[in-house]
Tab-separated table of C-alpha atoms and ligand atoms in Angstrom:
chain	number	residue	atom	x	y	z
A	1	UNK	CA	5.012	-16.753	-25.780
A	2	UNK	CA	7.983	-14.603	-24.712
A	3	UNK	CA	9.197	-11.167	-26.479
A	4	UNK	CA	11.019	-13.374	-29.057
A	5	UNK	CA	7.401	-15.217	-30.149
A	6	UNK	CA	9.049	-18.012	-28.591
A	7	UNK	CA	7.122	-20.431	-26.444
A	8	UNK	CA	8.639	-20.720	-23.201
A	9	UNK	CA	8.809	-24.975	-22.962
A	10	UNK	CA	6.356	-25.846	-19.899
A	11	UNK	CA	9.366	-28.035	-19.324
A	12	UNK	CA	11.779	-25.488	-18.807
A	13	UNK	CA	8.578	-23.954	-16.576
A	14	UNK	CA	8.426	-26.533	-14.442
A	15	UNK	CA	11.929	-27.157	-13.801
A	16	UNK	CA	11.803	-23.428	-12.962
A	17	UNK	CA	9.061	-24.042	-10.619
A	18	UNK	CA	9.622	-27.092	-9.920
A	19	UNK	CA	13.066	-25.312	-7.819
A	20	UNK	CA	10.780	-23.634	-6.200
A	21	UNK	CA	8.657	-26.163	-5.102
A	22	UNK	CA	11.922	-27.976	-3.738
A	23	UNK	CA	12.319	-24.959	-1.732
A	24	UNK	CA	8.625	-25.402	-0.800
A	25	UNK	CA	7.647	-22.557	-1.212
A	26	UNK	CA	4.800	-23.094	-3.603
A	27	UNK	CA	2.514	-25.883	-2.905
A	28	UNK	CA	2.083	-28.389	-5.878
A	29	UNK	CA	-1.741	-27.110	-6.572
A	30	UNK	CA	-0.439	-23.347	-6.677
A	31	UNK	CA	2.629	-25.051	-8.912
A	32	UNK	CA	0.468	-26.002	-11.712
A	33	UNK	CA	-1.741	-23.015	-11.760
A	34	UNK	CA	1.672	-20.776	-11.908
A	35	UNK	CA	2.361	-22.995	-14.776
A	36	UNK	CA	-1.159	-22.752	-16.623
A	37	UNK	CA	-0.901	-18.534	-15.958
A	38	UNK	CA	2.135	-18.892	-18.036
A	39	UNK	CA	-0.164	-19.610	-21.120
A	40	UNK	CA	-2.381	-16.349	-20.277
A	41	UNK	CA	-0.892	-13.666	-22.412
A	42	UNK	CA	-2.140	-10.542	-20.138
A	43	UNK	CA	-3.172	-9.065	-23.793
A	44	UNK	CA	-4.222	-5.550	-23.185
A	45	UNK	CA	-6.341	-3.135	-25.870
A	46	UNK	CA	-5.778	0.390	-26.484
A	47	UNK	CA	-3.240	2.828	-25.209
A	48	UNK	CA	-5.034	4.041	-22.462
A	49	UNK	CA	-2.738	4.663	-18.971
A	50	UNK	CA	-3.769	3.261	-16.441
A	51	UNK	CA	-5.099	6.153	-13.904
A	52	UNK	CA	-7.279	6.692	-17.695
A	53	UNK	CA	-8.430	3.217	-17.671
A	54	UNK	CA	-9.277	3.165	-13.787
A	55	UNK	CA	-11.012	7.042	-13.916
A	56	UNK	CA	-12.989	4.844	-16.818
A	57	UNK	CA	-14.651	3.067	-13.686
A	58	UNK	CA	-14.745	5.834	-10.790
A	59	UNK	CA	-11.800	4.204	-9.923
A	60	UNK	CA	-8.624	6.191	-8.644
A	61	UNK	CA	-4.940	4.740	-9.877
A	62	UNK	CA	-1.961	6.239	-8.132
A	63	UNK	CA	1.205	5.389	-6.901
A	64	UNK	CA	3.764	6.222	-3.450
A	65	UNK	CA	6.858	8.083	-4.701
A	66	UNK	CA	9.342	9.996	-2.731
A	67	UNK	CA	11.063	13.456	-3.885
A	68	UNK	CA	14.320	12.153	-3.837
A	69	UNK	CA	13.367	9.974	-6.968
A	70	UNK	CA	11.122	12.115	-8.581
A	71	UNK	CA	13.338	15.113	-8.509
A	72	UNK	CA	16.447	12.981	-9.704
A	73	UNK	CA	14.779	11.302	-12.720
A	74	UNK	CA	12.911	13.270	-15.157
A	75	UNK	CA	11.888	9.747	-16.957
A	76	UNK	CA	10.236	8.558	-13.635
A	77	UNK	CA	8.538	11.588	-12.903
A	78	UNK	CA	7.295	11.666	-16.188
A	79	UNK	CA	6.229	7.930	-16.013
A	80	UNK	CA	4.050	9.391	-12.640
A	81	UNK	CA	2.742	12.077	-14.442
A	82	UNK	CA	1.843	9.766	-17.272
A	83	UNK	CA	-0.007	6.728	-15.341
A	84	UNK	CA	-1.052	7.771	-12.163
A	85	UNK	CA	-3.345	10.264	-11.030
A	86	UNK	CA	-2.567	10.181	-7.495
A	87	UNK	CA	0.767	10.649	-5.522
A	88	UNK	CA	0.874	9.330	-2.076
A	89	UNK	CA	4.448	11.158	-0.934
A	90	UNK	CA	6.403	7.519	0.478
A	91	UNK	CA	8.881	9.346	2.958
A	92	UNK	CA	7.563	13.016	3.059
A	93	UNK	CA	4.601	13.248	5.084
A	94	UNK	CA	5.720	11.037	8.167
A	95	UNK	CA	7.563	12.416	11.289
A	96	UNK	CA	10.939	10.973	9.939
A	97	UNK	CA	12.071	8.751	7.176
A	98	UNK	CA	14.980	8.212	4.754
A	99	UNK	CA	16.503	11.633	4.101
A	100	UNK	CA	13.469	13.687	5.706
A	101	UNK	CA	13.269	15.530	8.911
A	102	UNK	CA	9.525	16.762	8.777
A	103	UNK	CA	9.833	16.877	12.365
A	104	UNK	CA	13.434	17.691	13.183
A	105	UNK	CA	12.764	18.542	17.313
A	106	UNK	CA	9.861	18.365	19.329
A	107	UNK	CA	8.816	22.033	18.910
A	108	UNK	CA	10.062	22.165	14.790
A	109	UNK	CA	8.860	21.454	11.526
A	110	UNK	CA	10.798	21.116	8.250
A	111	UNK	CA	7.804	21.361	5.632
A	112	UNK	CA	10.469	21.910	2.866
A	113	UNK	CA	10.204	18.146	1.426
A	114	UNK	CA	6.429	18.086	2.209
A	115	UNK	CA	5.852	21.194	0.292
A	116	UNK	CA	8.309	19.990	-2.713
A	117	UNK	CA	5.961	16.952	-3.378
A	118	UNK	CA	2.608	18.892	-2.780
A	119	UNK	CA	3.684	21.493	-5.102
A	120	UNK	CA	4.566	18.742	-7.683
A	121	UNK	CA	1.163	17.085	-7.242
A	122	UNK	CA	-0.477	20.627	-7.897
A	123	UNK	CA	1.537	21.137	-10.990
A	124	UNK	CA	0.762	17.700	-12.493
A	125	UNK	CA	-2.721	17.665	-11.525
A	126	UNK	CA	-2.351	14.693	-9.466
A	127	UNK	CA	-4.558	13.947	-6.209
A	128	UNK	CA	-2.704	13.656	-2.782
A	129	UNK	CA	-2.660	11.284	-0.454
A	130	UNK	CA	-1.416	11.953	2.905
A	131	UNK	CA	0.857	8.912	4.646
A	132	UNK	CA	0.683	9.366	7.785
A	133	UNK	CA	-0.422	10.925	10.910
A	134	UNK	CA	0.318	8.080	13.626
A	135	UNK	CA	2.373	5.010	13.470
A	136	UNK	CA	4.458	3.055	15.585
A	137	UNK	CA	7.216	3.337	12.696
A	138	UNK	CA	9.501	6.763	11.263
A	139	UNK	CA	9.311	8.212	14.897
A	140	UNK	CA	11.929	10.933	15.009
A	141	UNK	CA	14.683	10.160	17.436
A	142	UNK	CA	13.554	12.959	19.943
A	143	UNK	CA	10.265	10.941	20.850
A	144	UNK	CA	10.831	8.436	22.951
A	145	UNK	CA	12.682	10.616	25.607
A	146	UNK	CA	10.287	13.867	25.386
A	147	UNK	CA	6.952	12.671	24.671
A	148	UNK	CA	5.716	11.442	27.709
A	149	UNK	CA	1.588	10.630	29.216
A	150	UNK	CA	1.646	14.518	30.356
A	151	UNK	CA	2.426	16.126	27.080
A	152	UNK	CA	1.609	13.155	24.309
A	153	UNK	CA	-2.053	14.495	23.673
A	154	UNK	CA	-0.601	18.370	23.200
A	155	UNK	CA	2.097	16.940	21.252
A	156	UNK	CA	-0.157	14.942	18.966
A	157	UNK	CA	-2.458	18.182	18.552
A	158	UNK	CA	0.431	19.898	17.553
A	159	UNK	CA	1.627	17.579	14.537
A	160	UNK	CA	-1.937	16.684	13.034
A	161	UNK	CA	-3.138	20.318	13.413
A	162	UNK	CA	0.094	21.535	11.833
A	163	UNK	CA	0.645	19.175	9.497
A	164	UNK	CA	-3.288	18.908	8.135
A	165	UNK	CA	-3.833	22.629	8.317
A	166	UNK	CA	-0.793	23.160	5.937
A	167	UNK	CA	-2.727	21.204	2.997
A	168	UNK	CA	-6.340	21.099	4.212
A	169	UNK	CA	-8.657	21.239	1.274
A	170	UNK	CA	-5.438	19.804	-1.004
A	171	UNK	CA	-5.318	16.114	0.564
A	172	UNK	CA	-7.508	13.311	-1.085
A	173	UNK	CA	-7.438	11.222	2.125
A	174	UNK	CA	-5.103	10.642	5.072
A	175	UNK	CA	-3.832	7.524	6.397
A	176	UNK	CA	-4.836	8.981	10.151
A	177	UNK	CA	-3.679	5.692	12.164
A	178	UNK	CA	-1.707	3.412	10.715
A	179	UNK	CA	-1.121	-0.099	11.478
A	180	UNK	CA	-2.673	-0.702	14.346
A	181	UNK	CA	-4.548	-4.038	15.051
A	182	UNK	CA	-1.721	-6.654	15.847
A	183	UNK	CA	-3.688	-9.458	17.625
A	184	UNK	CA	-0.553	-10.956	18.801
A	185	UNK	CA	0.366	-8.272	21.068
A	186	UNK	CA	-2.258	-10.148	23.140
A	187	UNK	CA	-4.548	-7.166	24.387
A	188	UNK	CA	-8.475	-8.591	24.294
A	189	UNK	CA	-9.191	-5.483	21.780
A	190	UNK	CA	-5.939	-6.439	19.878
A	191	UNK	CA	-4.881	-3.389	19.409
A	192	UNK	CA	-1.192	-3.409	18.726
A	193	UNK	CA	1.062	-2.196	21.489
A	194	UNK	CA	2.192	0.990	20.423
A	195	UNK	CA	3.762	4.044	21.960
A	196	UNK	CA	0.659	5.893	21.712
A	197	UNK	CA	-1.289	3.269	22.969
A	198	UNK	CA	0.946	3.390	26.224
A	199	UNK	CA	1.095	7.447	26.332
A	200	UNK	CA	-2.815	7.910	25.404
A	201	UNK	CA	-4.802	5.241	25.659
A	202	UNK	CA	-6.785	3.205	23.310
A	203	UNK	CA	-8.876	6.809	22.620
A	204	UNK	CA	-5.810	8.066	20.898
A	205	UNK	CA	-7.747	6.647	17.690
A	206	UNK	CA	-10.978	8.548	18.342
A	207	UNK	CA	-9.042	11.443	19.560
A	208	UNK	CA	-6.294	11.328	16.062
A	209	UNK	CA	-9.541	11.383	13.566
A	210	UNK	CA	-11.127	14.291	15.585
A	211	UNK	CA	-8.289	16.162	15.595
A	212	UNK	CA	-7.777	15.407	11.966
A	213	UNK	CA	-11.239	16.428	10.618
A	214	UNK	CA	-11.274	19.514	13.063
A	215	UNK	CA	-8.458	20.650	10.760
A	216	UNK	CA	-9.157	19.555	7.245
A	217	UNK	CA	-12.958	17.983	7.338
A	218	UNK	CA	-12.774	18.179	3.436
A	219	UNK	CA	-10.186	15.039	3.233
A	220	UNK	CA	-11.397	11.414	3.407
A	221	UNK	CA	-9.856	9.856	6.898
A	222	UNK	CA	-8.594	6.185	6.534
A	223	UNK	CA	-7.239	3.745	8.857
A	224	UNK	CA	-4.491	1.594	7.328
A	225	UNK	CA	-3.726	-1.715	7.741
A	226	UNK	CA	-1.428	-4.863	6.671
A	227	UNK	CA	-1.865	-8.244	6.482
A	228	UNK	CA	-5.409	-8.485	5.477
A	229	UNK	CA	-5.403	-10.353	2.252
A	230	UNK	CA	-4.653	-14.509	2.321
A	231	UNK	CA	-6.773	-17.421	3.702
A	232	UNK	CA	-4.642	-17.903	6.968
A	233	UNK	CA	-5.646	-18.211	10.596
A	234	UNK	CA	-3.434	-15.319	11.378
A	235	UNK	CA	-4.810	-13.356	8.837
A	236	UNK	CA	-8.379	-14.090	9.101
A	237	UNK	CA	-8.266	-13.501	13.219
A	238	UNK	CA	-6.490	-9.922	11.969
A	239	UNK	CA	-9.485	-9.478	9.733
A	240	UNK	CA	-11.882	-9.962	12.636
A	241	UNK	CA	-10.254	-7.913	14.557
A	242	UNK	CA	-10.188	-4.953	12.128
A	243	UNK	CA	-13.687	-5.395	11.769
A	244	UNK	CA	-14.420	-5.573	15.408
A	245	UNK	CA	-12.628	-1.806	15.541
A	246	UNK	CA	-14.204	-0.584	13.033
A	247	UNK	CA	-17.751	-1.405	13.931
A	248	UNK	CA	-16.141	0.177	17.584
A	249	UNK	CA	-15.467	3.448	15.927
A	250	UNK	CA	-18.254	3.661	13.733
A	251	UNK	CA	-20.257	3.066	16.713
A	252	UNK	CA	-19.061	6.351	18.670
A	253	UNK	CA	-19.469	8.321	15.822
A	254	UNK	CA	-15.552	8.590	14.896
A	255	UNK	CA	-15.160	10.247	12.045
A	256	UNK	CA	-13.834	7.527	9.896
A	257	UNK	CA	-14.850	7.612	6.078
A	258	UNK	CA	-12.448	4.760	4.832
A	259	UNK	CA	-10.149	1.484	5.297
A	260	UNK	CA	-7.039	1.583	3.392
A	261	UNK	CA	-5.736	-2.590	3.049
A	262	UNK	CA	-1.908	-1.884	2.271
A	263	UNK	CA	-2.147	-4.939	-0.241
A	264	UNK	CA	1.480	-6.261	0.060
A	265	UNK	CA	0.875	-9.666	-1.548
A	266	UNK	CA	3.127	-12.755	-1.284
A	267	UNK	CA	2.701	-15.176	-3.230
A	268	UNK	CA	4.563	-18.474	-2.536
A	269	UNK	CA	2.690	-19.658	0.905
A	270	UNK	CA	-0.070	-17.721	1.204
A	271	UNK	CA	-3.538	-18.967	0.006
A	272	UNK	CA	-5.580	-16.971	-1.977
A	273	UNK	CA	-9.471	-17.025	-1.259
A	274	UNK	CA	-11.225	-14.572	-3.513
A	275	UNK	CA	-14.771	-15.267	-1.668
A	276	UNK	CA	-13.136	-15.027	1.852
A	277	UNK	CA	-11.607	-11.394	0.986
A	278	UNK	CA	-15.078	-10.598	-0.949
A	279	UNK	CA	-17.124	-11.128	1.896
A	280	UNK	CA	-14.485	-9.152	4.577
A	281	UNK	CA	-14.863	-6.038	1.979
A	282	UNK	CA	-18.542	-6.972	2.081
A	283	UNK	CA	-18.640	-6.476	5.537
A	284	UNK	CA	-16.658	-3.260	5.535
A	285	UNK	CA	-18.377	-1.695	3.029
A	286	UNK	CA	-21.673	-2.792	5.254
A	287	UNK	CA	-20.646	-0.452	7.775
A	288	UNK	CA	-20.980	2.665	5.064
A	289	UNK	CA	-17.111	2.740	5.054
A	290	UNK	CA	-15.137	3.066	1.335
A	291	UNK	CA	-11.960	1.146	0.876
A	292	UNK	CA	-9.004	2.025	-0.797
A	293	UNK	CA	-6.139	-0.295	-1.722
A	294	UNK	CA	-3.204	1.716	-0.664
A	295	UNK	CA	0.082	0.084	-0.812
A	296	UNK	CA	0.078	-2.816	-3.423
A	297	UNK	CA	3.006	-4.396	-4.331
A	298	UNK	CA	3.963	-8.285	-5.285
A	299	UNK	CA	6.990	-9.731	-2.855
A	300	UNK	CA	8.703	-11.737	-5.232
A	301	UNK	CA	11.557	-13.180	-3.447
A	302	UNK	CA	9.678	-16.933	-3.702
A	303	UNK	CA	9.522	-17.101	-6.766
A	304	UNK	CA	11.638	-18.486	-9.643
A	305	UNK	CA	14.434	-16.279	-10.627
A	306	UNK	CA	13.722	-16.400	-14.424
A	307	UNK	CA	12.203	-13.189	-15.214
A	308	UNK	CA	9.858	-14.528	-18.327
A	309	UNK	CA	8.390	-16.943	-15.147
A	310	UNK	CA	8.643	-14.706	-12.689
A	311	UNK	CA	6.901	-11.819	-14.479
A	312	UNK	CA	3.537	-13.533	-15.564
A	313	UNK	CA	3.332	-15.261	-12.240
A	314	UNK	CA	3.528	-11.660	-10.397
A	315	UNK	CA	0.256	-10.145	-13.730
A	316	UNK	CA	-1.706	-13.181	-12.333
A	317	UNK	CA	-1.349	-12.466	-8.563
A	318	UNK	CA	-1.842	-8.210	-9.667
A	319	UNK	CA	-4.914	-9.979	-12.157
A	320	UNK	CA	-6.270	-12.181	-9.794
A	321	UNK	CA	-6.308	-10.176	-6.540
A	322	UNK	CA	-7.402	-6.757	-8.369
A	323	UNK	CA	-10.270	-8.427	-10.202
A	324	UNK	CA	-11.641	-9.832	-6.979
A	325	UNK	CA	-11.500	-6.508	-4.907
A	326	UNK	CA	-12.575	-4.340	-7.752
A	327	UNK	CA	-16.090	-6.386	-7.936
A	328	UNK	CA	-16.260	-4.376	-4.180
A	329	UNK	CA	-18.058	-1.016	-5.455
A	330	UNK	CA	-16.673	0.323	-2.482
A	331	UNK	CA	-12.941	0.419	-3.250
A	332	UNK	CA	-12.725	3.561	-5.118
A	333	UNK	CA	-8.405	3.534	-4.839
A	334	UNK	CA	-5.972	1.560	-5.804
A	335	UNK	CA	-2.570	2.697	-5.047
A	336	UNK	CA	0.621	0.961	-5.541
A	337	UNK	CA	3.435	1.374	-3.395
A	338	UNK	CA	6.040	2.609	-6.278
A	339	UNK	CA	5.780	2.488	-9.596
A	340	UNK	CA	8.534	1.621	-11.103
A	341	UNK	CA	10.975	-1.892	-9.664
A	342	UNK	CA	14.190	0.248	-9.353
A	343	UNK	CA	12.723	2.594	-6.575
A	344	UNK	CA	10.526	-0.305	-4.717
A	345	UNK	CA	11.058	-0.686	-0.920
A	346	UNK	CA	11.284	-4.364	-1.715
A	347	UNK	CA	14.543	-4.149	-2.456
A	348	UNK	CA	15.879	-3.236	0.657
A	349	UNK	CA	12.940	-4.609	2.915
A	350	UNK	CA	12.507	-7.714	0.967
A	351	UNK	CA	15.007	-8.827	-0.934
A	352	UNK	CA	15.337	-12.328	-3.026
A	353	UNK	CA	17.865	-14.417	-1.866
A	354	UNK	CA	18.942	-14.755	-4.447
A	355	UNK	CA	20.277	-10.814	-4.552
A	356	UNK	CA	18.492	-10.749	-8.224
A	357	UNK	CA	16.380	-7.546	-8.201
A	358	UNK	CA	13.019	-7.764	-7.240
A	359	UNK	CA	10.016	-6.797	-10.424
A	360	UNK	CA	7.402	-6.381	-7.742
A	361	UNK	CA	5.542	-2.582	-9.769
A	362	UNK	CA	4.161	-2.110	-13.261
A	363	UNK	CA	7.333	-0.289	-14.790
A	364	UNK	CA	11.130	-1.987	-14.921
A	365	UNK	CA	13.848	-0.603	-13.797
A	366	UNK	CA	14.203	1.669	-17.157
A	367	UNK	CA	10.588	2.709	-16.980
A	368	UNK	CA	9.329	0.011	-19.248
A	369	UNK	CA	6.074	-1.518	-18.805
A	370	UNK	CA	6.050	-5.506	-17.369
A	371	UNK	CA	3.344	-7.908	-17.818
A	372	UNK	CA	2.323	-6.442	-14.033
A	373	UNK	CA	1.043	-3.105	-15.757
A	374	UNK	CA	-0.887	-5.510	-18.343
A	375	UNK	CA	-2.283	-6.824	-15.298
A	376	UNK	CA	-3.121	-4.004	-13.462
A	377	UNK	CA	-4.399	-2.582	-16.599
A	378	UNK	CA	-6.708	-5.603	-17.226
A	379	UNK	CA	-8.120	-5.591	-14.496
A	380	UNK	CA	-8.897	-2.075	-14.870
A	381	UNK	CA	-10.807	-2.340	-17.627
A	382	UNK	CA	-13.319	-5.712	-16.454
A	383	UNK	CA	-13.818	-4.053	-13.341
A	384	UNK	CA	-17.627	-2.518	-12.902
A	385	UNK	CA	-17.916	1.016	-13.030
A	386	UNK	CA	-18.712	2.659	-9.576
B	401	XIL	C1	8.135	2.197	4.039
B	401	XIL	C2	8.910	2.935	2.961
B	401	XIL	O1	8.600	2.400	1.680
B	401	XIL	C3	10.401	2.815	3.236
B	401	XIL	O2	11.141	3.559	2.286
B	401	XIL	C4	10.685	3.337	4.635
B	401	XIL	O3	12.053	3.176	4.910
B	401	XIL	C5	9.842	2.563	5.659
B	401	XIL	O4	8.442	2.674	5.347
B	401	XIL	N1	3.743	0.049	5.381
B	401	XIL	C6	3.593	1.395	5.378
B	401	XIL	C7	4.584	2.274	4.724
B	401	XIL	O5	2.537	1.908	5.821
B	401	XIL	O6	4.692	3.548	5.337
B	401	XIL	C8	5.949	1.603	4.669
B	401	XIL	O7	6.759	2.413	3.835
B	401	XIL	C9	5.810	0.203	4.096
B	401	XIL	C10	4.923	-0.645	4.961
């Protein structure tokens, strides 16, 4: 039933999908359950939000923004305000990135866009999330040719104390490492191979949540990670892996509290295994660690162009993955990675071919809600409580 109260014709469905499957990207089986979502009307009840239908369940709804947005549209940043209830600052917080120099030279910091979306968090009431303290990505260009296996411990010191000090006691969690298991970089403990794995060691994990909970032991520290979702070989040797660190860390007393799965789901090739992903957060949750869902999105450049298909196929991947990691008591985030399509890094990192704009968050372009927020709302509201 589209907006109209018309039914869309299965055979204009098909033919829709049915494109798609000539571009094989959907496998027949995953053809005909796109098709039979299409029926699912992704009713919701009430007029909660949706950060008031997650705190319903001890469950935390927020989503990445960056000041550049927020400050230019007042309708966005009231669409924040409205449905999330944490901000996790997209650009802001990371050594470089877009438009922001938090780390302009080796021995500066430019806290003015950091403070900008704190201070907006504060005023709102929101949570923050801080995104984050070591990656392999958004180095500043200074880095390469400065920081070198004499100075890359005092240098690291320098940005987490400075940077975690500055908003100790105001940060929900930190993404302290980020990205950092890529088994095929080859290395027996597959760690990817990283700049700071070739200045510091493999300690430069232990040594970046020490330093982090030295200097704000009030915020939850997370590891973050991609690619942890589908029923793949490469995926499921990435989940070992993860698992395999963790138990590592946990074991030497690291001060980890949390894993943070980034959640960017393609549908399209990727199998879907709800009881292979339940028993992976099974088996982090086993090792007393909570889980947050930190950067969920829905890549939709396989799928059918036709936004009434396109749309419900997107609420039943949001449906269908959120109701299987919510039965995890241990999530206690979920986060997506923008909330509204027109600001999504899809659009520049993964674009359709077919140059039609991506619908991968809960709000439209113009702010309105999509069958994804139904979703996401849905899902919500069957999960248990914590
Ligand atoms: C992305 C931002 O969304 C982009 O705007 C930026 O240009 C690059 O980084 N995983 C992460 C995020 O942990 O930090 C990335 O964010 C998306 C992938």
């Amino acid at each position: 039933m589209n907006k109209r109260g018309k039914f869309i014709s299965r055979r204009k469905i098909l033919f829709g999908l049915g494109g798609l499957a000539a571009v094989g990207a959907l496998a027949t089986k995953q053809l005909v359950q796109a098709v039979d979502n299409l029926k699912k009307d992704f009713q919701v009840t009430g007029k909660l939000s949706l950060s008031q239908r997650a705190a319903k369940k001890g469950l935390i709804y927020g989503a990445a923004s960056r000041k550049i947005d927020l400050s230019s549209n007042p309708l966005y940043a009231a669409a924040i305000v409205q449905n999330c209830s944490l901000l996790v600052p997209e650009w802001e917080f990371k050594w470089t990135a877009g438009n922001v120099r938090l780390r302009p030279s080796p021995n500066r910091f430019d806290f003015t866009a950091a403070d900008w979306m704190a201070n907006f968090a504060a005023t709102h009431n929101l949570l923050l999330r801080g995104h984050t303290l070591v990656w392999h990505e958004s180095l500043p260009p200074w880095f390469q040719k400065t920081v070198n296996r004499q100075n890359a411990e005092q240098i690291l010191e320098n940005h987490i104390h400075a940077l975690v000090k500055r908003y100790a006691g105001k940060i929900h969690s930190w993404d302290v490492v980020n990205e950092i298991i890529q088994p095929k970089d080859g290395r027996r403990d597959n760690l990817r191979i990283t700049p700071w794995l070739q200045l510091l060691g493999p300690n430069y994990i232990d040594l970046a949540f020490r330093l982090t909970a030295a200097a704000d032991p009030k915020a939850l520290l997370v590891y973050n990670e991609y690619g942890l979702d589908y029923d793949n070989p490469e995926q499921e040797t990435k989940r070992t892996a993860v698992l395999k660190l963790l138990e590592r860390l946990r074991a030497k007393s690291v001060p980890i509290h949390a894993l943070g799965i980034q959640a960017h789901l393609s549908p399209g090739d990727n199998k879907f295994n709800p009881k292979k992903l339940r028993q992976f957060l099974h088996h982090v949750a086993g090792l007393g660690l909570k889980i947050l869902i930190t950067e969920l999105d829905v890549v939709d450049k396989k799928l059918p162009r036709d936004i009434k298909v396109r749309d419900r196929i997107i609420a039943a991947v949001y449906e269908d993955y959120l109701s299987t990691v919510l039965e995890e008591k241990a999530v206690i985030a979920v986060i997506t990675w923008g909330l509204s399509d027109r600001y999504s890094w899809l659009n520049e990192f993964e674009p359709r071919p077919d140059r039609a704009p991506v619908r991968p968050l809960p709000l439209d372009a113009q702010m309105q809600r999509k069958l994804a927020w139904n979703a996401i709302a849905r899902a919500f509201d069957n999960a248990p409580k914590r």
